[in-house]
Short mmCIF file of C-alpha atoms and ligand atoms in Angstrom, two decimals:
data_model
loop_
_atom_site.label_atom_id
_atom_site.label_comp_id
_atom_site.label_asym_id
_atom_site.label_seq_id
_atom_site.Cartn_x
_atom_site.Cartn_y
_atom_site.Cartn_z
CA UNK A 8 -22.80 13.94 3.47
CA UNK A 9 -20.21 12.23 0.75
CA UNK A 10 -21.18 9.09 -0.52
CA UNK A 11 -18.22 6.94 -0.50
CA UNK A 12 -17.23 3.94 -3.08
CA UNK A 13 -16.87 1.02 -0.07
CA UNK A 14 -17.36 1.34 3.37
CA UNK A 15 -15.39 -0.96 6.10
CA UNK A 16 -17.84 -0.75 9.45
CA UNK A 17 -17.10 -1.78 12.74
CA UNK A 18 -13.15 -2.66 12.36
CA UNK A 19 -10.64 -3.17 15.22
CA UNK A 20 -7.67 -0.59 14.21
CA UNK A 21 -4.30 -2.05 15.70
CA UNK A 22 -4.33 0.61 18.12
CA UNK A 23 -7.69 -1.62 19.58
CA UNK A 24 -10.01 1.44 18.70
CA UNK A 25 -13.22 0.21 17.10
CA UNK A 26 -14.67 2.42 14.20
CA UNK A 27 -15.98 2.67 10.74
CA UNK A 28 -13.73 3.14 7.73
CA UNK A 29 -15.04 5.32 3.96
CA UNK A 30 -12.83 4.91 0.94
CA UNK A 31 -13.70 7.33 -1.97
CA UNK A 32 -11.21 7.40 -5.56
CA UNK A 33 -8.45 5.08 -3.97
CA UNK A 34 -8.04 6.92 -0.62
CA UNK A 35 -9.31 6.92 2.68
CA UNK A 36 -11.91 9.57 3.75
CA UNK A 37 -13.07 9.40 7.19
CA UNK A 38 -12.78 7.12 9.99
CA UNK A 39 -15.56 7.24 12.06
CA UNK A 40 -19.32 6.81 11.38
CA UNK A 41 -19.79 5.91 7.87
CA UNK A 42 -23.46 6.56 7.15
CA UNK A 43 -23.53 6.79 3.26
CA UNK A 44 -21.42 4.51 1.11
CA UNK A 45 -21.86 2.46 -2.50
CA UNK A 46 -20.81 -0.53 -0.88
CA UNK A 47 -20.32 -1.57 2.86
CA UNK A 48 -18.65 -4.62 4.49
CA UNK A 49 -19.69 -5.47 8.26
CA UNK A 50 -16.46 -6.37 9.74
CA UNK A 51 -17.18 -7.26 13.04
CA UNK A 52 -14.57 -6.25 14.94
CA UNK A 53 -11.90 -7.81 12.69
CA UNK A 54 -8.79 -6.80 12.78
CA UNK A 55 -7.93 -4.03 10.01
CA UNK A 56 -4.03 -3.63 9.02
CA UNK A 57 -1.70 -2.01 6.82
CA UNK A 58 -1.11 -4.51 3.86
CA UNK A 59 2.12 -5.76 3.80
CA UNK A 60 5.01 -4.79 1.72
CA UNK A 61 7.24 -8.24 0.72
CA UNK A 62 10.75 -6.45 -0.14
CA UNK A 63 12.02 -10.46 -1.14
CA UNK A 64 9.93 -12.46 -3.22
CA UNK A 65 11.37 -14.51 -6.64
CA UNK A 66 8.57 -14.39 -8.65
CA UNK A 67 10.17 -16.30 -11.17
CA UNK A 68 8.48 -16.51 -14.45
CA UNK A 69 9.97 -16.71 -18.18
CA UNK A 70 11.02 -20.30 -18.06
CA UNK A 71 10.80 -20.88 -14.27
CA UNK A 72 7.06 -20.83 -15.00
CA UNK A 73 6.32 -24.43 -13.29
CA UNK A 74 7.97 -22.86 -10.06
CA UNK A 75 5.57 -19.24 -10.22
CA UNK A 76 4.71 -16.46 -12.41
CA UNK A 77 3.34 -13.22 -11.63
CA UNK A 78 0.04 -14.87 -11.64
CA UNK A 79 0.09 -16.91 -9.46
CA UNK A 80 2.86 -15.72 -7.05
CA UNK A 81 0.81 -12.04 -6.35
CA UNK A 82 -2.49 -13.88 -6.16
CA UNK A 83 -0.52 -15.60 -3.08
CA UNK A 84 0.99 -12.72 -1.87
CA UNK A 85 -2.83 -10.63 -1.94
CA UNK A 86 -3.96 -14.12 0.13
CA UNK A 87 -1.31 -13.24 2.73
CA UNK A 88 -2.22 -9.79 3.02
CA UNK A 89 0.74 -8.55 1.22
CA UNK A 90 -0.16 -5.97 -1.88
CA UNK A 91 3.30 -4.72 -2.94
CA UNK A 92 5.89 -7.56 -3.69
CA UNK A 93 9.76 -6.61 -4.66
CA UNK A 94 11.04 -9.46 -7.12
CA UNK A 95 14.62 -10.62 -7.14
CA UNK A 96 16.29 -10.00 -10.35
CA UNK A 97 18.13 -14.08 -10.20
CA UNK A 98 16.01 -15.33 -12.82
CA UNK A 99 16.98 -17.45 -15.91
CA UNK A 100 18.50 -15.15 -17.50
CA UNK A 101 18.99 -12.83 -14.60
CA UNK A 102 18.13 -9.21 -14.91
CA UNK A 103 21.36 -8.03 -16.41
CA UNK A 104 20.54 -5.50 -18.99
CA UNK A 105 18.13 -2.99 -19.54
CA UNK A 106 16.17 -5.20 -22.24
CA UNK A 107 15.54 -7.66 -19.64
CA UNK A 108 14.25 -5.66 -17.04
CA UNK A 109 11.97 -3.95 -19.29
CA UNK A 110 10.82 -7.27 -20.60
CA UNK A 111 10.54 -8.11 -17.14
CA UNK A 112 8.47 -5.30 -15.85
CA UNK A 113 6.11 -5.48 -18.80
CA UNK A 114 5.04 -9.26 -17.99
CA UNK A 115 4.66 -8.57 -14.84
CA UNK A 116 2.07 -5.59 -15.43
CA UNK A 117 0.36 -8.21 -17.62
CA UNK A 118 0.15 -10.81 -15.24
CA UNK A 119 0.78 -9.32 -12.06
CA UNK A 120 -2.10 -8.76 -9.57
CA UNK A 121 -0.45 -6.68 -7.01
CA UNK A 122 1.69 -3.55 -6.91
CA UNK A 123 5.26 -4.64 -7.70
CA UNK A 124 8.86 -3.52 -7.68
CA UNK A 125 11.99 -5.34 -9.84
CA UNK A 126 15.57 -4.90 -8.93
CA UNK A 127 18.56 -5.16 -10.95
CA UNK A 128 20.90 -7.98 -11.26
CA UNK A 129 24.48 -7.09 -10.66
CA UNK A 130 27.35 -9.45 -12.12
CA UNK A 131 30.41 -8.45 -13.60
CA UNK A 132 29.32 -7.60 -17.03
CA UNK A 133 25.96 -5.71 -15.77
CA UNK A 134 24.76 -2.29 -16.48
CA UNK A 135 23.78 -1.07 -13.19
CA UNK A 136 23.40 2.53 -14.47
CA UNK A 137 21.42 1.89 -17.45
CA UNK A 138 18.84 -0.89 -15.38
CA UNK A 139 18.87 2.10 -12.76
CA UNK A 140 17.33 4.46 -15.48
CA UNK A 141 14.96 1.41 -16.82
CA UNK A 142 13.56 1.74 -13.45
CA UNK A 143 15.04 -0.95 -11.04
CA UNK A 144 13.89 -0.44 -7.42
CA UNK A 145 16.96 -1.51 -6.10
CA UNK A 146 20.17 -3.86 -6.48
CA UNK A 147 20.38 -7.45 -5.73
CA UNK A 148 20.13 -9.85 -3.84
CA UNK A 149 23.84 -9.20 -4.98
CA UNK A 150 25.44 -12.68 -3.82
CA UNK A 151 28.29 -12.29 -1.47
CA UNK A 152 27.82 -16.34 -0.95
CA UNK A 153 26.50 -18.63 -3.84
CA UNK A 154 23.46 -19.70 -3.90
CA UNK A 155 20.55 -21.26 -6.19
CA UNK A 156 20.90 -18.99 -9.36
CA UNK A 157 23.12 -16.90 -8.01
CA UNK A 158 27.08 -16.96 -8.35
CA UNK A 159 29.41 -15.17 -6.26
CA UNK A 160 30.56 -11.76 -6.57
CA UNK A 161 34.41 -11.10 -5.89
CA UNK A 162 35.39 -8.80 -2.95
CA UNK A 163 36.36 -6.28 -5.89
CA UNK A 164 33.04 -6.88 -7.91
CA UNK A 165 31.38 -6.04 -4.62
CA UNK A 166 33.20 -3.11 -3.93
CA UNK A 167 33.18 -1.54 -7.52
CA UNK A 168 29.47 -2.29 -7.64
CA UNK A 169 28.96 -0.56 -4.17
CA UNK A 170 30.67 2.34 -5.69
CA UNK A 171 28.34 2.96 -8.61
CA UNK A 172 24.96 2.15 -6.27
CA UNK A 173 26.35 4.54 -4.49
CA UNK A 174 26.78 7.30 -6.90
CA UNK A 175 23.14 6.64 -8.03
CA UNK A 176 22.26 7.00 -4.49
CA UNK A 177 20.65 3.67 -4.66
CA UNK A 178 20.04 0.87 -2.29
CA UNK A 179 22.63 -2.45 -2.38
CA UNK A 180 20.93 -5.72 -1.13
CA UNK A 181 22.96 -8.54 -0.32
CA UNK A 182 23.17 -12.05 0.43
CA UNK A 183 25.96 -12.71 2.85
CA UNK A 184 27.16 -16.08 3.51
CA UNK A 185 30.42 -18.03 3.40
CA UNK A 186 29.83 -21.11 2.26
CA UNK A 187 32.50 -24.66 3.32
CA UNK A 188 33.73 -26.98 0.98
CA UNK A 189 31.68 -30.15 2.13
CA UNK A 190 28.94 -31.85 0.28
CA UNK A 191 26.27 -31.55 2.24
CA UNK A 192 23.76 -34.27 2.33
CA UNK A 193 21.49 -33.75 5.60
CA UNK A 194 19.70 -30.91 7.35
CA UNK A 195 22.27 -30.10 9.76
CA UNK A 196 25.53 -30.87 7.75
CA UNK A 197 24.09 -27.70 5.34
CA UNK A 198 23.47 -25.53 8.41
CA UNK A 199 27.49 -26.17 9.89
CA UNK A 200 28.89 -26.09 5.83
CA UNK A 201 27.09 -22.44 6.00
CA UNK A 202 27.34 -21.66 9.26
CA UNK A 203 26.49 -18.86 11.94
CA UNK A 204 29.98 -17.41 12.28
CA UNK A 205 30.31 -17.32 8.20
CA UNK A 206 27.46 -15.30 7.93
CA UNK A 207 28.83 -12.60 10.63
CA UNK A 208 31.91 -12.86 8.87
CA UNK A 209 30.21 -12.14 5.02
CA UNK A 210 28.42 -9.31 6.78
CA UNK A 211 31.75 -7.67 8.09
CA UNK A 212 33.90 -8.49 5.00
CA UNK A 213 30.90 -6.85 3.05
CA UNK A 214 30.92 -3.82 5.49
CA UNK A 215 34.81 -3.37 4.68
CA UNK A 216 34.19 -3.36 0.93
CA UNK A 217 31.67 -0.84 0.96
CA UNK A 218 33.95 2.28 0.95
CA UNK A 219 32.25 5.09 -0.55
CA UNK A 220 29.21 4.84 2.20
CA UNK A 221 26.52 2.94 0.04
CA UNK A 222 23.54 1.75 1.88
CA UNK A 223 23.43 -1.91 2.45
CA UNK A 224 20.38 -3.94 3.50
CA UNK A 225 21.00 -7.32 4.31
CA UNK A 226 18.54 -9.66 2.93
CA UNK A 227 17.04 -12.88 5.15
CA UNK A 228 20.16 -12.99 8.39
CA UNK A 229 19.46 -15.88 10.03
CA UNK A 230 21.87 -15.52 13.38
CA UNK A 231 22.87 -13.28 16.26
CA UNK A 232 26.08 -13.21 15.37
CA UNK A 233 25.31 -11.67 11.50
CA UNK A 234 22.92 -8.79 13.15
CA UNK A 235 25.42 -8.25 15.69
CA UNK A 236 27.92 -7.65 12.58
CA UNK A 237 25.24 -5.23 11.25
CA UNK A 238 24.47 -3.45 14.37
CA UNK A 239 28.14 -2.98 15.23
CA UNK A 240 28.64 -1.87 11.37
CA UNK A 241 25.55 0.33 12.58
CA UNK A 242 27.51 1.87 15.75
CA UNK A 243 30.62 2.76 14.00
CA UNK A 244 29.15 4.64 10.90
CA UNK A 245 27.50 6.94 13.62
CA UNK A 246 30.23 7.27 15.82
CA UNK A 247 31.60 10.61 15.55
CA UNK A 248 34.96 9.54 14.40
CA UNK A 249 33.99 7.67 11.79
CA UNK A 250 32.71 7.45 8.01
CA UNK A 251 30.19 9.70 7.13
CA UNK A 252 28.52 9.19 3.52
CA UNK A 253 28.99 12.09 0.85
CA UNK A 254 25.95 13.93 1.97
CA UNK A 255 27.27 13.92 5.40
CA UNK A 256 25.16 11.61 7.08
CA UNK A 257 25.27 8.35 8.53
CA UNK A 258 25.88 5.10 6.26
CA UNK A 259 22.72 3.70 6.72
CA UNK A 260 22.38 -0.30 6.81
CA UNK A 261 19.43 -2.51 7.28
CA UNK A 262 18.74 -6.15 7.52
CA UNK A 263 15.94 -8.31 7.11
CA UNK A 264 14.96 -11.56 8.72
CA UNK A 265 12.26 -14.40 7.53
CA UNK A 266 9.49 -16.03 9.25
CA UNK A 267 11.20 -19.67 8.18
CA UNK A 268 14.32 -18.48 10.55
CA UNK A 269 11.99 -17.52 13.19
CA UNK A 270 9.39 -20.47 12.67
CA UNK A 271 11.41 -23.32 11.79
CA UNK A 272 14.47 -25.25 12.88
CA UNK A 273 16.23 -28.03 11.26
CA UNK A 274 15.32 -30.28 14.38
CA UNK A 275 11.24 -29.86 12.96
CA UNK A 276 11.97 -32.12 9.86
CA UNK A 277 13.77 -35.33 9.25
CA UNK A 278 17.60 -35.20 8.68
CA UNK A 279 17.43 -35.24 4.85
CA UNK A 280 13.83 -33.34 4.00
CA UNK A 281 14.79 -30.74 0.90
CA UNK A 282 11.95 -29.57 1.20
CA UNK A 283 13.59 -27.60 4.79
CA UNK A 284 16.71 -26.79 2.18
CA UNK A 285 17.45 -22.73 2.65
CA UNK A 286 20.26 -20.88 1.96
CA UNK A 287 20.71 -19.33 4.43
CA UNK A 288 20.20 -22.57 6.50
CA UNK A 289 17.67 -23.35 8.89
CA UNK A 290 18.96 -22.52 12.03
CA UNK A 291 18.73 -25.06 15.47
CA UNK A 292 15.77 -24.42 17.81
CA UNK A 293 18.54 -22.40 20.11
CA UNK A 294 19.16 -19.92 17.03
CA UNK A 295 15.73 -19.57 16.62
CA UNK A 296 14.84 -18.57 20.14
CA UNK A 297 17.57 -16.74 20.09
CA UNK A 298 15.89 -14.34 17.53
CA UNK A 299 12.88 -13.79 18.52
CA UNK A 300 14.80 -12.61 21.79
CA UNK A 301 16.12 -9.48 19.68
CA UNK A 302 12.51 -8.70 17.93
CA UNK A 303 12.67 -5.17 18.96
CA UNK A 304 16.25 -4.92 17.12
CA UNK A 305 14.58 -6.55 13.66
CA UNK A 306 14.11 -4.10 10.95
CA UNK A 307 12.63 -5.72 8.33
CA UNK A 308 10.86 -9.29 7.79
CA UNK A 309 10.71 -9.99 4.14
CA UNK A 310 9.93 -13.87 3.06
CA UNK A 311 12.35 -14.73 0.76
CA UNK A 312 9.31 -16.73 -1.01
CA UNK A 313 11.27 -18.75 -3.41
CA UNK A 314 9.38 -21.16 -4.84
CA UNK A 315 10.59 -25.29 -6.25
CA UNK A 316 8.41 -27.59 -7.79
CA UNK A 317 7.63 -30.40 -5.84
CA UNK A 318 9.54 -32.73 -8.60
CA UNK A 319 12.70 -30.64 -8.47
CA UNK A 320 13.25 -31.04 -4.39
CA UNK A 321 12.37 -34.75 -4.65
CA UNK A 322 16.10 -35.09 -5.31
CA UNK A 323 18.63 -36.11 -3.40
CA UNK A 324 19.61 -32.92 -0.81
CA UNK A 325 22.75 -32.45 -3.10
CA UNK A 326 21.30 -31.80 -6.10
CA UNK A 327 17.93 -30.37 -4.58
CA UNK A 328 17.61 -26.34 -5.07
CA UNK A 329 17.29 -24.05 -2.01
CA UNK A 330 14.52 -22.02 -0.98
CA UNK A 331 10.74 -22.20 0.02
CA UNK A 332 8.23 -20.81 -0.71
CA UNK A 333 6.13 -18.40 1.91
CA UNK A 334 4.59 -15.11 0.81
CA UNK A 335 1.48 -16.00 1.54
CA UNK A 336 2.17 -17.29 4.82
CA UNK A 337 4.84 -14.50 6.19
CA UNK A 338 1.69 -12.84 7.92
CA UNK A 339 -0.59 -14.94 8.83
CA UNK A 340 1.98 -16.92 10.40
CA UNK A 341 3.60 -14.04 12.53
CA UNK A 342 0.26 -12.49 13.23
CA UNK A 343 -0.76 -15.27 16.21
CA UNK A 344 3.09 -16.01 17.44
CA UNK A 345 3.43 -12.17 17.66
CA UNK A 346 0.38 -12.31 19.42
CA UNK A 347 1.27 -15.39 21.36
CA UNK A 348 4.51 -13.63 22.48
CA UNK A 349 2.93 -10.65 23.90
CA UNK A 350 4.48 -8.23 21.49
CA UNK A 351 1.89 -5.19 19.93
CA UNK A 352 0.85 -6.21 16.80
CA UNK A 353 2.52 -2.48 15.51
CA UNK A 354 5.77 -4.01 15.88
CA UNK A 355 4.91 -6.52 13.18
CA UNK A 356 3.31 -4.11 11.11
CA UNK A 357 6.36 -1.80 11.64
CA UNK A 358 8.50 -4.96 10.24
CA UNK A 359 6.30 -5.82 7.01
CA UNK A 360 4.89 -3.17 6.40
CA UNK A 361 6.27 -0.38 7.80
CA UNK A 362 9.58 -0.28 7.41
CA UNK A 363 10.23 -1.83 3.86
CA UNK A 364 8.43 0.84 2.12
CA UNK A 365 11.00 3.06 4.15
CA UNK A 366 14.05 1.09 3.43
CA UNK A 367 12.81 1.15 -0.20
CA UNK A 368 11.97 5.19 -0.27
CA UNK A 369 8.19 4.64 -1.30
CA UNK A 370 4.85 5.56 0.52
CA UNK A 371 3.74 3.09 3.03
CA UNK A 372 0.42 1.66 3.16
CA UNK A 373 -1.31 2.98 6.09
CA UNK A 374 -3.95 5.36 8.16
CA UNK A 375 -2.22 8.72 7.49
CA UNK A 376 -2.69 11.27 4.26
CA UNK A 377 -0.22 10.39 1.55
CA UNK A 378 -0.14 6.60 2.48
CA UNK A 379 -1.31 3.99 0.56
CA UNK A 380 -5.00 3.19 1.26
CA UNK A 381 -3.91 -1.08 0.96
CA UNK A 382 -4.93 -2.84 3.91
CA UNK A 383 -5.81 -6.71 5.04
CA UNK A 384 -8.71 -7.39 7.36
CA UNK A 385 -7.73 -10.91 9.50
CA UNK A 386 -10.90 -12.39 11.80
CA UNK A 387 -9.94 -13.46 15.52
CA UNK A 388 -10.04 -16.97 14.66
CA UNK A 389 -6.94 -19.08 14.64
CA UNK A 390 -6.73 -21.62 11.14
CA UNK A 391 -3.70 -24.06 10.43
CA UNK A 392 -1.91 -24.17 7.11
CA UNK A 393 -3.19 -26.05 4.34
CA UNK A 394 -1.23 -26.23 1.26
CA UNK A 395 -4.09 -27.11 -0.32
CA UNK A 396 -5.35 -23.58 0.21
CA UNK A 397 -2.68 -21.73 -1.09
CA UNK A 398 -2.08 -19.74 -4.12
CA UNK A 399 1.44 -20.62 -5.30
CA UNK A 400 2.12 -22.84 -7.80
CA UNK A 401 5.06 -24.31 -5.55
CA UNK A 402 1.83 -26.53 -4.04
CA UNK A 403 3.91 -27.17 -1.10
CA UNK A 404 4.94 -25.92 2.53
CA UNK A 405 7.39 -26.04 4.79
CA UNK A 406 4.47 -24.61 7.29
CA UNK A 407 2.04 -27.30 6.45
CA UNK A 408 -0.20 -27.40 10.18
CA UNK A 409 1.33 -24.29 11.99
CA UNK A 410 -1.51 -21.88 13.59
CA UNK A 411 -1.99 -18.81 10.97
CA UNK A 412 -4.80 -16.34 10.69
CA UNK A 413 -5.57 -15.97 6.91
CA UNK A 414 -6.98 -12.37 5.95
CA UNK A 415 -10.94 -12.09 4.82
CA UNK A 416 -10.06 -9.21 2.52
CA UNK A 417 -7.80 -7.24 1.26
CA UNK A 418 -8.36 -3.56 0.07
CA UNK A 419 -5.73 -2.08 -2.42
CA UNK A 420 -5.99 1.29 -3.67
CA UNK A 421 -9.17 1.98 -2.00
CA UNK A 422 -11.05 -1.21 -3.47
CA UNK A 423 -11.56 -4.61 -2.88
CA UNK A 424 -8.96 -7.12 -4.35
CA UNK A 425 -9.89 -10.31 -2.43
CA UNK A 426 -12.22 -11.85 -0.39
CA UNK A 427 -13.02 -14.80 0.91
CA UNK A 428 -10.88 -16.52 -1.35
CA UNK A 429 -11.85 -15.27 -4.26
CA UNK A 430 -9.93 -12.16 -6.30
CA UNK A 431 -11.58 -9.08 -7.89
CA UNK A 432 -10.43 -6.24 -9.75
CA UNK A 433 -6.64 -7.03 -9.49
CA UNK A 434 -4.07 -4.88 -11.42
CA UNK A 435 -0.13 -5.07 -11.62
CA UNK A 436 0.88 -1.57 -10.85
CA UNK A 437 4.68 -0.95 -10.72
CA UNK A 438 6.66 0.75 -8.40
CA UNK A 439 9.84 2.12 -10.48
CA UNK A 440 12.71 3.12 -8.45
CA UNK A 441 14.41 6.68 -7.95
CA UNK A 442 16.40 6.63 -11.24
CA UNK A 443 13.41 6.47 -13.35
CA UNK A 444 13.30 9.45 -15.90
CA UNK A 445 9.48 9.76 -15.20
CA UNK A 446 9.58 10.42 -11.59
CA UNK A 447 10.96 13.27 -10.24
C1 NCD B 28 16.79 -18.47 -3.58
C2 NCD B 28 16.19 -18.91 -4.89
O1 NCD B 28 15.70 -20.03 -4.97
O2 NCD B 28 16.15 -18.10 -5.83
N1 NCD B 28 16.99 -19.59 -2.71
C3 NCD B 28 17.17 -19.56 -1.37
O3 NCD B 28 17.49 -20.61 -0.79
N2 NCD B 28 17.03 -18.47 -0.65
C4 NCD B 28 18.04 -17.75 -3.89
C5 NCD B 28 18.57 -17.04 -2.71
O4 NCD B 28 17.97 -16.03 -2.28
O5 NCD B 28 19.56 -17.48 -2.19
#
């Protein structure tokens, strides 16, 4: 009878069966009747799930410290279930050149508590084959639409850069949005100066530009009409008569969504709140419903956690930067409204979990030999959001008092990393991307 090094007993799989889960050297052993084990958790019937991958977090760091740093934003991200984080490459300075992203990925496996993944800024001057080989996970957010820290790309930066991802057969993420000339100083005047129809519109133009067949995943789409642009770009790169990428397969493109767009409209804050200020906007309730109508068409929900200090949104909605934080929240959040909604809790766990690690080309956490043995265990009992409670060092959130379910504990690699609030253990472990000389 093998001993094993922890012991989950009496979990609720999200299939509903009830059993007992071993872990011995980082994996999973048996699930069944765990007699023998070095440690052993009574669970209760709580619900045991995948961990979640978060393929859009800004971790921020170097000088953005007062915002995040890998500290604090994976300690959030393990409070939220979440053990593998990808960080956006938009810092100050972005993640241009090789030396930065290998600066990069050594403070995070200093700091970091989580596993991680870093892509590679692309601007005009960048090196995208050498920060390919230094082990970027993938490309972007490459802005198609300015945004905080992040200038445009022309249509013939995009399409030159698309060119090269593609010859690395690497994965383009972008942030699609065409973006008015007013000044926007309220709520909804930001949603109509970046509105729904732009977005469909940055999605298509992009679509055009990307000749050669690259994959594109389109980070945080807020509206119908912008999926509809990706599921139609979706249609016609299968359709017999047209493009088919070098290998002869489909194009393949992707999108994500966030729980803000889902959660949150501009009507659930007053007109001028900054603290609600998104690129891409918050949506009106309408919008909103409008997504959670197409769940089953979602790919990917990734947070976009992109964290301000309280100081630099108390501004006025001009000058005040976009984004909000929401790692830790992404799941707990979704976990009772996909519950509320009557959809199977495997369709979220498809979306965060799931899916990104497929998108990405890396093993998914999960049940099954050859998956990642990471895995949150959430209790039945509905909480509210505190910001009090949470990890970030944002201190602030646009979810303050929305039902969530919190996880007890989190396993990663076959070991304990948190529980009940406090963290044990943690390690940084990197996830390099395809081009990097030491995997195969
Ligand atoms: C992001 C940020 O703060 O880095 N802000 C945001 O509103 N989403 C940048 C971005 O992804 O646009």
């Amino acid at each position: 009878m093998p001993v094993y090094d922890l012991a989950l007993c009496d979990v609720e799989f999200p299939d509903g069966r009830r059993a007992d889960i071993g872990f011995k050297s980082g994996r999973i052993v048996h699930i069944g009747a765990v007699e023998r084990s070095d440690e052993v958790v009574r669970c209760h019937g709580m619900l045991l799930l995948p961990a979640a991958t978060d393929m859009h977090v800004h971790m921020r760091g170097g000088s953005q410290v007062k915002k995040e740093d890998w500290q604090s934003g994976t300690r959030s991200a393990i409070a939220g279930g979440v053990t593998l984080v990808v960080d956006q490459p938009n810092t100050v300075p972005p993640l241009t050149t090789q030396l930065r992203l290998e600066n990069r990925v050594n403070e995070a496996i200093s700091e970091a508590c989580c596993g991680f993944a870093i892509n590679a800024g692309v601007t005009p001057g960048a090196d995208l084959i050498s920060l390919w080989s230094a082990g970027a996970m993938a490309f972007g957010e490459l802005f198609a639409g300015p945004s905080s820290y992040g200038e445009t790309l022309s249509s013939d930066e995009l399409s030159k850069a698309f060119q090269i991802i593609r010859n690395v057969n690497g994965l383009a993420t972008i942030h699609a949005e065409e973006v008015g000339t007013s000044q926007p100083d309220t709520l909804v005047a930001h949603n109509d100066n970046r509105g729904d129809q732009g977005e469909a519109a940055a999605v298509r133009k992009v679509c055009q530009l990307n000749s050669t067949g690259c994959h594109l995943h389109f980070c945080h789409l807020s509206t119908t009409a912008a999926i509809e642009a990706v599921l139609e770009q979706r249609r016609l790169s299968t359709g017999p008569e047209n493009k088919l990428n070098d290998s002869g397969g489909p194009c393949r493109t992707s999108f994500e969504v966030t729980p803000h767009h889902l959660l949150l409209s501009h009507q659930d804050f007053a007109p001028g709140d900054t603290s609600a200020k998104v690129n891409p906007p918050l949506r009106d309730k309408k919008n909103r419903q409008m997504l959670w109508n197409i769940w089953d068409l979602i790919d990917v929900i990734a947070s976009d956690h992109a964290p301000h200090t309280v100081d630099e949104k108390a501004v006025s909605f001009l000058d005040a930067p976009s984004g909000i934080p929401g790692v830790e929240t992404m799941v707990p959040l979704l976990l009772p409204e996909v519950q509320r909604r009557k959809h199977p809790v495997s369709s979220l766990i498809d979306k965060v979990s799931t899916r990104p690690c497929e998108v990405l080309g890396i093993p998914p956490a999960g049940f099954h030999p050859g998956e990642r043995a990471d895995f949150a265990l959430y209790p039945r009992t509905i909480t509210r959001v505190d910001p009090d409670e949470l990890h970030s060092r944002a201190g602030w959130t646009p979810f303050a008092g929305l039902p969530a379910i919190f996880p007890e504990l989190v396993v990663m690699e076959g070991g304990i990393i948190y529980r009940g609030g406090e963290f044990f253990n943690t390690v940084g472990r990197w996830f390099p991307g395809k081009g990097y000389p030491l995997v195969d």
